Amino acid sequence: MDAPSGAPTPQQVDGLVALAEDLFNEAQRCADAELWRAAILSLGGAVEAAIVATAIRLEARLREQGAWPRTRDPLRWSLGDATQLARNAGWLATSLTHGSDDLFAPLQGEVGDAVRFLVAIRNMLVHPGVYIREDVRPDLADIDQMRPTYEILHGIAAQVFGRLSEALTLHPSD
C-alpha cells in the first residue's frame, strides 16, 4: 500500500520501530542506574513509538473500523492518544470501566487498563502540574518504591509490545 501524500514514509515507520526498541533498552539501562524518571519516560516513549508505528502500518484497517482519528497526524499523537487508539482498535483489551480516581485500579484489569497506570505515572513525571495535583505520586528517591514500580511498568510495556506484534501478525500488509 502506498503512503498517502504527507503520510510517514516506510523508512520513517521503520525509524519509529527502531526508536521504540532503543527507548525500551534505554529504559532498562536507566533503571539499572536507578534513574527512575528517565527510565519511566523512556518506557512511555517506547510504547508511544510502537503504537504509532503499528497504527501507521495498519492505517487502512483502522480507517475501515472507524478507529483512525479523523483529523490527527499520527506523528503528533500524544501517549494518551496512542494508547486510546490501541484500545479502540482492539489491540489492548480492557475489562474495567474508565473513571475511577484510584491510581492503582487499572492494574486489576487487562493490558488496555494497565497501560492507563503507565500513562498516569509518566504524566506525573513529565508534567509538573499533574505531579503537584496528585495525592499519590512516585517518590523517586525511594528505591524500595521505585524498583517495583518500574518493574510493573516494564511488564506493562512488554505486554503492549506483544499485543502490537499480534496485531501486525494478523494483518501483516494492510
mmCIF file of C-alpha atoms in Angstrom:
data_model
loop_
_atom_site.group_PDB
_atom_site.id
_atom_site.type_symbol
_atom_site.label_atom_id
_atom_site.label_comp_id
_atom_site.label_asym_id
_atom_site.label_seq_id
_atom_site.Cartn_x
_atom_site.Cartn_y
_atom_site.Cartn_z
ATOM 1 C CA MET A 1 0.000 0.000 0.000
ATOM 2 C CA ASP A 2 1.427 3.402 -0.951
ATOM 3 C CA ALA A 3 1.526 6.024 1.780
ATOM 4 C CA PRO A 4 -0.952 8.885 1.320
ATOM 5 C CA SER A 5 0.601 12.240 0.445
ATOM 6 C CA GLY A 6 2.155 13.698 3.584
ATOM 7 C CA ALA A 7 1.963 10.352 5.406
ATOM 8 C CA PRO A 8 5.094 8.969 7.021
ATOM 9 C CA THR A 9 7.276 7.002 4.636
ATOM 10 C CA PRO A 10 8.064 3.311 5.228
ATOM 11 C CA GLN A 11 11.573 4.398 6.240
ATOM 12 C CA GLN A 12 10.129 6.775 8.834
ATOM 13 C CA VAL A 13 7.910 4.000 10.204
ATOM 14 C CA ASP A 14 10.945 1.713 10.394
ATOM 15 C CA GLY A 15 12.652 4.548 12.282
ATOM 16 C CA LEU A 16 9.768 4.608 14.772
ATOM 17 C CA VAL A 17 10.125 0.865 15.325
ATOM 18 C CA ALA A 18 13.867 1.265 15.911
ATOM 19 C CA LEU A 19 13.181 4.188 18.255
ATOM 20 C CA ALA A 20 10.719 2.080 20.272
ATOM 21 C CA GLU A 21 13.352 -0.630 20.692
ATOM 22 C CA ASP A 22 16.080 1.882 21.577
ATOM 23 C CA LEU A 23 13.866 3.596 24.173
ATOM 24 C CA PHE A 24 12.845 0.273 25.716
ATOM 25 C CA ASN A 25 16.502 -0.737 26.054
ATOM 26 C CA GLU A 26 17.435 2.713 27.341
ATOM 27 C CA ALA A 27 14.709 2.450 29.968
ATOM 28 C CA GLN A 28 16.356 -0.681 31.350
ATOM 29 C CA ARG A 29 19.788 0.954 31.406
ATOM 30 C CA CYS A 30 18.311 3.924 33.279
ATOM 31 C CA ALA A 31 16.563 1.621 35.754
ATOM 32 C CA ASP A 32 19.802 -0.279 36.313
ATOM 33 C CA ALA A 33 21.386 3.084 37.187
ATOM 34 C CA GLU A 34 18.364 3.959 39.401
ATOM 35 C CA LEU A 35 17.471 6.901 37.168
ATOM 36 C CA TRP A 36 13.755 6.302 37.623
ATOM 37 C CA ARG A 37 12.353 9.383 35.900
ATOM 38 C CA ALA A 38 14.448 8.744 32.799
ATOM 39 C CA ALA A 39 13.547 5.048 32.866
ATOM 40 C CA ILE A 40 9.817 5.694 33.045
ATOM 41 C CA LEU A 41 9.863 8.464 30.452
ATOM 42 C CA SER A 42 11.774 6.155 28.116
ATOM 43 C CA LEU A 43 9.190 3.385 28.631
ATOM 44 C CA GLY A 44 6.388 5.819 27.806
ATOM 45 C CA GLY A 45 8.210 6.942 24.676
ATOM 46 C CA ALA A 46 8.828 3.347 23.629
ATOM 47 C CA VAL A 47 5.135 2.476 23.971
ATOM 48 C CA GLU A 48 4.087 5.607 22.093
ATOM 49 C CA ALA A 49 6.524 4.981 19.225
ATOM 50 C CA ALA A 50 5.471 1.330 18.922
ATOM 51 C CA ILE A 51 1.755 2.133 18.847
ATOM 52 C CA VAL A 52 2.193 4.934 16.323
ATOM 53 C CA ALA A 53 4.292 2.700 14.039
ATOM 54 C CA THR A 54 1.711 -0.084 14.292
ATOM 55 C CA ALA A 55 -1.140 2.312 13.616
ATOM 56 C CA ILE A 56 0.555 3.723 10.525
ATOM 57 C CA ARG A 57 1.195 0.224 9.206
ATOM 58 C CA LEU A 58 -2.438 -0.736 9.822
ATOM 59 C CA GLU A 59 -3.985 2.598 8.852
ATOM 60 C CA ALA A 60 -6.259 1.154 6.158
ATOM 61 C CA ARG A 61 -7.738 -1.397 8.578
ATOM 62 C CA LEU A 62 -8.117 1.238 11.299
ATOM 63 C CA ARG A 63 -9.955 3.504 8.872
ATOM 64 C CA GLU A 64 -12.277 0.616 7.934
ATOM 65 C CA GLN A 65 -13.008 0.063 11.642
ATOM 66 C CA GLY A 66 -13.618 3.781 12.195
ATOM 67 C CA ALA A 67 -10.778 3.774 14.750
ATOM 68 C CA TRP A 68 -8.464 6.173 12.908
ATOM 69 C CA PRO A 69 -8.647 9.728 14.297
ATOM 70 C CA ARG A 70 -10.178 11.836 11.539
ATOM 71 C CA THR A 71 -8.040 14.935 11.654
ATOM 72 C CA ARG A 72 -4.916 13.934 13.519
ATOM 73 C CA ASP A 73 -1.443 13.414 12.114
ATOM 74 C CA PRO A 74 -0.092 10.248 13.804
ATOM 75 C CA LEU A 75 3.291 11.911 14.271
ATOM 76 C CA ARG A 76 1.560 14.446 16.536
ATOM 77 C CA TRP A 77 -0.278 11.973 18.774
ATOM 78 C CA SER A 78 0.408 12.026 22.495
ATOM 79 C CA LEU A 79 0.954 8.891 24.544
ATOM 80 C CA GLY A 80 -2.667 9.187 25.686
ATOM 81 C CA ASP A 81 -3.902 9.497 22.083
ATOM 82 C CA ALA A 82 -1.859 6.491 21.015
ATOM 83 C CA THR A 83 -2.996 4.236 23.849
ATOM 84 C CA GLN A 84 -6.625 5.244 23.323
ATOM 85 C CA LEU A 85 -6.351 4.334 19.642
ATOM 86 C CA ALA A 86 -4.799 0.971 20.571
ATOM 87 C CA ARG A 87 -7.714 0.245 22.915
ATOM 88 C CA ASN A 88 -10.268 1.358 20.293
ATOM 89 C CA ALA A 89 -8.590 -0.843 17.687
ATOM 90 C CA GLY A 90 -8.895 -3.859 19.981
ATOM 91 C CA TRP A 91 -5.147 -4.330 20.325
ATOM 92 C CA LEU A 92 -5.199 -3.626 24.067
ATOM 93 C CA ALA A 93 -8.125 -5.382 25.714
ATOM 94 C CA THR A 94 -9.919 -3.730 28.621
ATOM 95 C CA SER A 95 -12.178 -5.135 31.306
ATOM 96 C CA LEU A 96 -12.693 -2.156 33.602
ATOM 97 C CA THR A 97 -14.861 0.896 33.203
ATOM 98 C CA HIS A 98 -12.769 4.028 33.000
ATOM 99 C CA GLY A 99 -13.407 6.704 35.564
ATOM 100 C CA SER A 100 -12.013 5.508 38.875
ATOM 101 C CA ASP A 101 -9.904 8.032 40.762
ATOM 102 C CA ASP A 102 -7.834 5.172 42.192
ATOM 103 C CA LEU A 103 -4.414 5.351 40.550
ATOM 104 C CA PHE A 104 -3.881 1.614 41.060
ATOM 105 C CA ALA A 105 -7.309 0.395 39.869
ATOM 106 C CA PRO A 106 -6.146 -0.111 36.251
ATOM 107 C CA LEU A 107 -3.674 -2.730 37.458
ATOM 108 C CA GLN A 108 -6.616 -5.013 38.263
ATOM 109 C CA GLY A 109 -7.714 -5.209 34.621
ATOM 110 C CA GLU A 110 -6.374 -6.180 31.242
ATOM 111 C CA VAL A 111 -3.349 -4.678 29.492
ATOM 112 C CA GLY A 112 -5.516 -1.914 27.985
ATOM 113 C CA ASP A 113 -6.488 -0.927 31.514
ATOM 114 C CA ALA A 114 -2.988 -1.305 32.950
ATOM 115 C CA VAL A 115 -1.479 0.959 30.312
ATOM 116 C CA ARG A 116 -3.500 3.768 31.938
ATOM 117 C CA PHE A 117 -1.293 3.300 35.009
ATOM 118 C CA LEU A 118 1.815 3.683 32.840
ATOM 119 C CA VAL A 119 0.388 6.854 31.252
ATOM 120 C CA ALA A 120 -0.587 8.289 34.650
ATOM 121 C CA ILE A 121 2.848 7.703 36.192
ATOM 122 C CA ARG A 122 4.630 9.003 33.107
ATOM 123 C CA ASN A 123 2.426 12.118 33.080
ATOM 124 C CA MET A 124 3.208 12.785 36.753
ATOM 125 C CA LEU A 125 6.911 12.676 35.993
ATOM 126 C CA VAL A 126 6.836 14.889 32.910
ATOM 127 C CA HIS A 127 4.100 17.423 33.729
ATOM 128 C CA PRO A 128 4.726 19.409 36.931
ATOM 129 C CA GLY A 129 1.069 20.380 37.294
ATOM 130 C CA VAL A 130 -0.040 16.752 37.187
ATOM 131 C CA TYR A 131 2.629 15.823 39.732
ATOM 132 C CA ILE A 132 1.510 18.516 42.173
ATOM 133 C CA ARG A 133 -2.218 17.771 41.772
ATOM 134 C CA GLU A 134 -1.899 14.076 42.604
ATOM 135 C CA ASP A 135 -2.190 12.890 46.192
ATOM 136 C CA VAL A 136 -0.258 9.694 45.445
ATOM 137 C CA ARG A 137 2.895 10.122 43.416
ATOM 138 C CA PRO A 138 6.182 8.319 42.871
ATOM 139 C CA ASP A 139 8.985 9.062 45.328
ATOM 140 C CA LEU A 140 11.962 8.952 43.002
ATOM 141 C CA ALA A 141 14.376 8.870 45.949
ATOM 142 C CA ASP A 142 12.819 5.697 47.391
ATOM 143 C CA ILE A 143 14.472 2.723 45.681
ATOM 144 C CA ASP A 144 12.195 0.276 47.507
ATOM 145 C CA GLN A 145 9.187 2.003 45.916
ATOM 146 C CA MET A 146 10.642 2.764 42.509
ATOM 147 C CA ARG A 147 12.206 -0.585 41.618
ATOM 148 C CA PRO A 148 8.893 -2.499 41.824
ATOM 149 C CA THR A 149 7.049 0.412 40.208
ATOM 150 C CA TYR A 150 9.474 0.317 37.301
ATOM 151 C CA GLU A 151 9.172 -3.478 37.026
ATOM 152 C CA ILE A 152 5.377 -3.184 36.822
ATOM 153 C CA LEU A 153 5.641 -0.503 34.147
ATOM 154 C CA HIS A 154 8.257 -2.509 32.245
ATOM 155 C CA GLY A 155 5.929 -5.514 32.292
ATOM 156 C CA ILE A 156 3.035 -3.408 31.007
ATOM 157 C CA ALA A 157 5.194 -2.086 28.160
ATOM 158 C CA ALA A 158 6.314 -5.617 27.269
ATOM 159 C CA GLN A 159 2.670 -6.739 27.162
ATOM 160 C CA VAL A 160 1.780 -3.806 24.889
ATOM 161 C CA PHE A 161 4.592 -4.765 22.505
ATOM 162 C CA GLY A 162 3.346 -8.346 22.446
ATOM 163 C CA ARG A 163 -0.193 -7.253 21.601
ATOM 164 C CA LEU A 164 1.039 -4.936 18.851
ATOM 165 C CA SER A 165 3.106 -7.762 17.394
ATOM 166 C CA GLU A 166 -0.020 -9.951 17.383
ATOM 167 C CA ALA A 167 -1.974 -7.236 15.564
ATOM 168 C CA LEU A 168 0.718 -6.972 12.909
ATOM 169 C CA THR A 169 0.883 -10.759 12.565
ATOM 170 C CA LEU A 170 -2.860 -10.952 11.981
ATOM 171 C CA HIS A 171 -2.758 -8.151 9.388
ATOM 172 C CA PRO A 172 0.821 -8.062 8.022
ATOM 173 C CA SER A 173 0.432 -5.915 4.921
ATOM 174 C CA ASP A 174 -2.538 -3.578 5.137
#
